[in-house]
């Protein structure tokens, strides 16, 4: 847990937010962000602008995947910052979702989130880039149900289906393994 009264660098907050899905770190980052740049990014992506006070902000899986494609293609941040972000995402502590649906050793840059809704349901969402050389793909899976373990199984199962489908369309030989983030 974060310590009251301790100073954290932006890098430390980013790492806590990504690696551990630390909502306190996220809140601290929201307290110092540039709202105009943030809103402009959402508008450029044709995504409804998020109000940071809205605890029930809704975003579609397709819109969530847009952020991962921006990082993968380094089309918003510089290559250096995009690679830094993707490298952080490969180190996420959450290993019970998408990563379980792909073969062991497959590089996956991913972020998960969970929240409890007002009607006693829990949501578990995960977005990822699964690296497969020229057949790499972005996937976002959003779930809701009564049991978090069941939702993890859904993430795993759908991830496996996506991987197998993508592999059937574009098998990757050992000569085409990804060499970059």
PDB file of C-alpha atoms in Angstrom:
ATOM      1  CA  UNK A   1       0.000   0.000   0.000  1.00  0.00           C
ATOM      2  CA  UNK A   2       0.998   3.607  -0.541  1.00  0.00           C
ATOM      3  CA  UNK A   3       2.179   5.496   2.523  1.00  0.00           C
ATOM      4  CA  UNK A   4       0.497   8.721   3.657  1.00  0.00           C
ATOM      5  CA  UNK A   5       2.927  11.619   3.603  1.00  0.00           C
ATOM      6  CA  UNK A   6       5.420   9.882   1.330  1.00  0.00           C
ATOM      7  CA  UNK A   7       6.368  11.505  -1.974  1.00  0.00           C
ATOM      8  CA  UNK A   8       6.124   9.437  -5.156  1.00  0.00           C
ATOM      9  CA  UNK A   9       7.556  10.228  -8.564  1.00  0.00           C
ATOM     10  CA  UNK A  10       5.302  10.123 -11.614  1.00  0.00           C
ATOM     11  CA  UNK A  11       7.251   7.067 -12.761  1.00  0.00           C
ATOM     12  CA  UNK A  12       6.587   5.297  -9.442  1.00  0.00           C
ATOM     13  CA  UNK A  13       2.885   6.131  -9.701  1.00  0.00           C
ATOM     14  CA  UNK A  14       2.727   4.866 -13.296  1.00  0.00           C
ATOM     15  CA  UNK A  15       4.426   1.640 -12.251  1.00  0.00           C
ATOM     16  CA  UNK A  16       2.046   1.120  -9.322  1.00  0.00           C
ATOM     17  CA  UNK A  17      -0.958   1.898 -11.521  1.00  0.00           C
ATOM     18  CA  UNK A  18       0.084  -0.539 -14.259  1.00  0.00           C
ATOM     19  CA  UNK A  19       1.816  -3.339 -12.352  1.00  0.00           C
ATOM     20  CA  UNK A  20      -0.586  -3.583  -9.415  1.00  0.00           C
ATOM     21  CA  UNK A  21      -3.698  -1.795 -10.709  1.00  0.00           C
ATOM     22  CA  UNK A  22      -3.283   0.610  -7.785  1.00  0.00           C
ATOM     23  CA  UNK A  23      -6.285   2.943  -7.746  1.00  0.00           C
ATOM     24  CA  UNK A  24      -4.602   5.304  -5.285  1.00  0.00           C
ATOM     25  CA  UNK A  25      -1.730   5.810  -7.734  1.00  0.00           C
ATOM     26  CA  UNK A  26      -4.266   6.395 -10.509  1.00  0.00           C
ATOM     27  CA  UNK A  27      -6.056   9.014  -8.400  1.00  0.00           C
ATOM     28  CA  UNK A  28      -2.784  10.794  -7.670  1.00  0.00           C
ATOM     29  CA  UNK A  29      -1.926  10.868 -11.379  1.00  0.00           C
ATOM     30  CA  UNK A  30      -5.373  12.295 -12.142  1.00  0.00           C
ATOM     31  CA  UNK A  31      -4.647  15.098  -9.665  1.00  0.00           C
ATOM     32  CA  UNK A  32      -1.698  16.331 -11.788  1.00  0.00           C
ATOM     33  CA  UNK A  33      -2.661  15.472 -15.362  1.00  0.00           C
ATOM     34  CA  UNK A  34      -3.155  17.983 -18.170  1.00  0.00           C
ATOM     35  CA  UNK A  35      -6.904  17.882 -18.768  1.00  0.00           C
ATOM     36  CA  UNK A  36      -6.689  19.547 -22.197  1.00  0.00           C
ATOM     37  CA  UNK A  37      -4.209  16.964 -23.525  1.00  0.00           C
ATOM     38  CA  UNK A  38      -6.218  14.134 -21.984  1.00  0.00           C
ATOM     39  CA  UNK A  39      -9.526  15.329 -23.437  1.00  0.00           C
ATOM     40  CA  UNK A  40      -7.883  16.028 -26.810  1.00  0.00           C
ATOM     41  CA  UNK A  41      -6.632  12.433 -27.006  1.00  0.00           C
ATOM     42  CA  UNK A  42     -10.119  11.068 -26.373  1.00  0.00           C
ATOM     43  CA  UNK A  43     -11.574  13.416 -28.992  1.00  0.00           C
ATOM     44  CA  UNK A  44      -8.923  12.435 -31.577  1.00  0.00           C
ATOM     45  CA  UNK A  45      -9.814   8.787 -30.989  1.00  0.00           C
ATOM     46  CA  UNK A  46     -13.570   9.524 -31.214  1.00  0.00           C
ATOM     47  CA  UNK A  47     -14.077   8.280 -27.664  1.00  0.00           C
ATOM     48  CA  UNK A  48     -16.438  10.110 -25.287  1.00  0.00           C
ATOM     49  CA  UNK A  49     -14.312  12.200 -22.914  1.00  0.00           C
ATOM     50  CA  UNK A  50     -14.089  10.681 -19.460  1.00  0.00           C
ATOM     51  CA  UNK A  51     -14.963  12.709 -16.393  1.00  0.00           C
ATOM     52  CA  UNK A  52     -12.478  11.561 -13.694  1.00  0.00           C
ATOM     53  CA  UNK A  53     -15.223  12.010 -11.075  1.00  0.00           C
ATOM     54  CA  UNK A  54     -17.499   9.541 -12.889  1.00  0.00           C
ATOM     55  CA  UNK A  55     -16.964   6.227 -11.108  1.00  0.00           C
ATOM     56  CA  UNK A  56     -19.191   4.470 -13.654  1.00  0.00           C
ATOM     57  CA  UNK A  57     -17.582   5.763 -16.842  1.00  0.00           C
ATOM     58  CA  UNK A  58     -18.318   3.332 -19.658  1.00  0.00           C
ATOM     59  CA  UNK A  59     -15.980   2.590 -22.530  1.00  0.00           C
ATOM     60  CA  UNK A  60     -16.451  -0.017 -25.218  1.00  0.00           C
ATOM     61  CA  UNK A  61     -13.954  -2.839 -25.772  1.00  0.00           C
ATOM     62  CA  UNK A  62     -13.203  -1.450 -29.252  1.00  0.00           C
ATOM     63  CA  UNK A  63     -12.445   2.000 -27.814  1.00  0.00           C
ATOM     64  CA  UNK A  64     -10.262   0.545 -25.057  1.00  0.00           C
ATOM     65  CA  UNK A  65      -8.231  -1.359 -27.640  1.00  0.00           C
ATOM     66  CA  UNK A  66      -7.513   1.922 -29.441  1.00  0.00           C
ATOM     67  CA  UNK A  67      -5.135   2.911 -26.629  1.00  0.00           C
ATOM     68  CA  UNK A  68      -3.181  -0.308 -27.009  1.00  0.00           C
ATOM     69  CA  UNK A  69      -2.917   0.174 -30.769  1.00  0.00           C
ATOM     70  CA  UNK A  70      -1.602   3.716 -30.183  1.00  0.00           C
ATOM     71  CA  UNK A  71       1.161   2.289 -28.013  1.00  0.00           C
ATOM     72  CA  UNK A  72       1.937  -0.609 -30.341  1.00  0.00           C
ATOM     73  CA  UNK A  73       2.206   1.669 -33.376  1.00  0.00           C
ATOM     74  CA  UNK A  74       3.888   4.501 -31.410  1.00  0.00           C
ATOM     75  CA  UNK A  75       1.418   6.814 -33.131  1.00  0.00           C
ATOM     76  CA  UNK A  76       0.735   9.166 -30.206  1.00  0.00           C
ATOM     77  CA  UNK A  77       3.731   8.950 -27.886  1.00  0.00           C
ATOM     78  CA  UNK A  78       7.298   8.730 -29.099  1.00  0.00           C
ATOM     79  CA  UNK A  79       8.721   5.273 -29.741  1.00  0.00           C
ATOM     80  CA  UNK A  80      10.713   5.547 -26.507  1.00  0.00           C
ATOM     81  CA  UNK A  81       7.659   6.281 -24.350  1.00  0.00           C
ATOM     82  CA  UNK A  82       5.463   3.788 -26.183  1.00  0.00           C
ATOM     83  CA  UNK A  83       8.032   1.051 -25.620  1.00  0.00           C
ATOM     84  CA  UNK A  84       8.365   2.053 -21.959  1.00  0.00           C
ATOM     85  CA  UNK A  85       4.587   1.808 -21.502  1.00  0.00           C
ATOM     86  CA  UNK A  86       4.367  -1.531 -23.323  1.00  0.00           C
ATOM     87  CA  UNK A  87       7.285  -2.909 -21.311  1.00  0.00           C
ATOM     88  CA  UNK A  88       5.491  -1.916 -18.094  1.00  0.00           C
ATOM     89  CA  UNK A  89       2.330  -3.601 -19.340  1.00  0.00           C
ATOM     90  CA  UNK A  90       4.244  -6.863 -19.906  1.00  0.00           C
ATOM     91  CA  UNK A  91       5.137  -6.862 -16.196  1.00  0.00           C
ATOM     92  CA  UNK A  92       1.593  -6.660 -14.836  1.00  0.00           C
ATOM     93  CA  UNK A  93       1.131  -8.760 -11.707  1.00  0.00           C
ATOM     94  CA  UNK A  94      -2.256 -10.026 -12.910  1.00  0.00           C
ATOM     95  CA  UNK A  95      -1.700 -13.478 -14.399  1.00  0.00           C
ATOM     96  CA  UNK A  96      -5.178 -15.053 -14.133  1.00  0.00           C
ATOM     97  CA  UNK A  97      -6.774 -13.737 -17.316  1.00  0.00           C
ATOM     98  CA  UNK A  98      -5.708 -13.311 -20.941  1.00  0.00           C
ATOM     99  CA  UNK A  99      -2.178 -14.526 -20.272  1.00  0.00           C
ATOM    100  CA  UNK A 100      -3.568 -17.933 -19.214  1.00  0.00           C
ATOM    101  CA  UNK A 101      -5.269 -18.390 -22.591  1.00  0.00           C
ATOM    102  CA  UNK A 102      -2.089 -18.168 -24.666  1.00  0.00           C
ATOM    103  CA  UNK A 103       0.853 -20.561 -24.806  1.00  0.00           C
ATOM    104  CA  UNK A 104       3.410 -20.220 -22.020  1.00  0.00           C
ATOM    105  CA  UNK A 105       6.172 -17.796 -22.913  1.00  0.00           C
ATOM    106  CA  UNK A 106       3.993 -15.686 -25.229  1.00  0.00           C
ATOM    107  CA  UNK A 107       4.721 -12.011 -24.655  1.00  0.00           C
ATOM    108  CA  UNK A 108       1.595 -10.162 -23.533  1.00  0.00           C
ATOM    109  CA  UNK A 109       1.298  -6.453 -22.667  1.00  0.00           C
ATOM    110  CA  UNK A 110      -1.895  -6.195 -20.631  1.00  0.00           C
ATOM    111  CA  UNK A 111      -3.902  -4.220 -18.103  1.00  0.00           C
ATOM    112  CA  UNK A 112      -6.820  -5.401 -16.039  1.00  0.00           C
ATOM    113  CA  UNK A 113      -9.421  -3.640 -13.970  1.00  0.00           C
ATOM    114  CA  UNK A 114     -12.124  -4.751 -11.623  1.00  0.00           C
ATOM    115  CA  UNK A 115     -14.951  -2.985  -9.884  1.00  0.00           C
ATOM    116  CA  UNK A 116     -18.004  -3.825  -7.911  1.00  0.00           C
ATOM    117  CA  UNK A 117     -21.264  -2.477  -9.261  1.00  0.00           C
ATOM    118  CA  UNK A 118     -24.249  -1.313  -7.276  1.00  0.00           C
ATOM    119  CA  UNK A 119     -26.230  -4.472  -7.956  1.00  0.00           C
ATOM    120  CA  UNK A 120     -23.782  -6.872  -6.232  1.00  0.00           C
ATOM    121  CA  UNK A 121     -22.105  -7.811  -9.468  1.00  0.00           C
ATOM    122  CA  UNK A 122     -18.405  -7.565 -10.141  1.00  0.00           C
ATOM    123  CA  UNK A 123     -16.810  -6.533 -13.391  1.00  0.00           C
ATOM    124  CA  UNK A 124     -13.451  -7.833 -14.576  1.00  0.00           C
ATOM    125  CA  UNK A 125     -11.996  -6.361 -17.740  1.00  0.00           C
ATOM    126  CA  UNK A 126      -8.672  -6.864 -19.462  1.00  0.00           C
ATOM    127  CA  UNK A 127      -7.008  -5.345 -22.520  1.00  0.00           C
ATOM    128  CA  UNK A 128      -3.872  -6.703 -24.127  1.00  0.00           C
ATOM    129  CA  UNK A 129      -1.534  -6.915 -27.028  1.00  0.00           C
ATOM    130  CA  UNK A 130      -0.560 -10.506 -27.680  1.00  0.00           C
ATOM    131  CA  UNK A 131       2.754 -10.578 -29.532  1.00  0.00           C
ATOM    132  CA  UNK A 132       2.874 -12.937 -32.497  1.00  0.00           C
ATOM    133  CA  UNK A 133       5.322 -11.196 -34.848  1.00  0.00           C
ATOM    134  CA  UNK A 134       3.424  -9.885 -37.843  1.00  0.00           C
ATOM    135  CA  UNK A 135       0.317 -11.615 -36.443  1.00  0.00           C
ATOM    136  CA  UNK A 136       0.294  -9.664 -33.133  1.00  0.00           C
ATOM    137  CA  UNK A 137      -3.150  -8.585 -32.063  1.00  0.00           C
ATOM    138  CA  UNK A 138      -4.989  -6.367 -29.600  1.00  0.00           C
ATOM    139  CA  UNK A 139      -7.836  -7.787 -27.566  1.00  0.00           C
ATOM    140  CA  UNK A 140     -10.147  -6.340 -24.922  1.00  0.00           C
ATOM    141  CA  UNK A 141     -12.516  -8.522 -22.951  1.00  0.00           C
ATOM    142  CA  UNK A 142     -15.079  -7.052 -20.564  1.00  0.00           C
ATOM    143  CA  UNK A 143     -17.018  -9.273 -18.190  1.00  0.00           C
ATOM    144  CA  UNK A 144     -19.603  -8.944 -15.439  1.00  0.00           C
ATOM    145  CA  UNK A 145     -20.954 -11.554 -13.070  1.00  0.00           C
ATOM    146  CA  UNK A 146     -21.341 -12.674  -9.491  1.00  0.00           C
ATOM    147  CA  UNK A 147     -18.113 -14.643  -9.117  1.00  0.00           C
ATOM    148  CA  UNK A 148     -14.678 -13.203  -9.893  1.00  0.00           C
ATOM    149  CA  UNK A 149     -13.201 -16.675 -10.450  1.00  0.00           C
ATOM    150  CA  UNK A 150     -15.810 -17.381 -13.126  1.00  0.00           C
ATOM    151  CA  UNK A 151     -14.914 -14.097 -14.828  1.00  0.00           C
ATOM    152  CA  UNK A 152     -11.213 -15.005 -14.817  1.00  0.00           C
ATOM    153  CA  UNK A 153     -12.154 -18.267 -16.552  1.00  0.00           C
ATOM    154  CA  UNK A 154     -14.092 -16.304 -19.180  1.00  0.00           C
ATOM    155  CA  UNK A 155     -11.035 -14.100 -19.833  1.00  0.00           C
ATOM    156  CA  UNK A 156      -8.866 -17.199 -20.187  1.00  0.00           C
ATOM    157  CA  UNK A 157     -11.304 -19.020 -22.461  1.00  0.00           C
ATOM    158  CA  UNK A 158     -11.940 -16.088 -24.778  1.00  0.00           C
ATOM    159  CA  UNK A 159      -8.228 -15.317 -24.908  1.00  0.00           C
ATOM    160  CA  UNK A 160      -7.536 -18.886 -25.990  1.00  0.00           C
ATOM    161  CA  UNK A 161     -10.179 -18.670 -28.717  1.00  0.00           C
ATOM    162  CA  UNK A 162      -8.727 -15.365 -29.989  1.00  0.00           C
ATOM    163  CA  UNK A 163      -5.209 -16.787 -30.003  1.00  0.00           C
ATOM    164  CA  UNK A 164      -6.227 -19.968 -31.809  1.00  0.00           C
ATOM    165  CA  UNK A 165      -8.268 -18.008 -34.363  1.00  0.00           C
ATOM    166  CA  UNK A 166      -5.407 -15.598 -35.026  1.00  0.00           C
ATOM    167  CA  UNK A 167      -2.942 -18.498 -35.250  1.00  0.00           C
ATOM    168  CA  UNK A 168      -5.155 -20.254 -37.794  1.00  0.00           C
ATOM    169  CA  UNK A 169      -5.246 -17.095 -39.925  1.00  0.00           C
ATOM    170  CA  UNK A 170      -1.540 -16.210 -39.649  1.00  0.00           C
ATOM    171  CA  UNK A 171       0.721 -18.932 -38.290  1.00  0.00           C
ATOM    172  CA  UNK A 172       4.052 -17.551 -37.100  1.00  0.00           C
ATOM    173  CA  UNK A 173       7.197 -19.458 -37.941  1.00  0.00           C
ATOM    174  CA  UNK A 174      10.213 -19.321 -35.669  1.00  0.00           C
ATOM    175  CA  UNK A 175      11.875 -17.008 -38.197  1.00  0.00           C
ATOM    176  CA  UNK A 176       9.179 -14.378 -37.589  1.00  0.00           C
ATOM    177  CA  UNK A 177       9.187 -14.149 -33.800  1.00  0.00           C
ATOM    178  CA  UNK A 178       8.730 -10.595 -32.524  1.00  0.00           C
ATOM    179  CA  UNK A 179      11.950  -8.752 -31.819  1.00  0.00           C
ATOM    180  CA  UNK A 180      10.493  -5.470 -30.590  1.00  0.00           C
ATOM    181  CA  UNK A 181       7.980  -4.219 -28.069  1.00  0.00           C
TER     182      UNK A 181
END
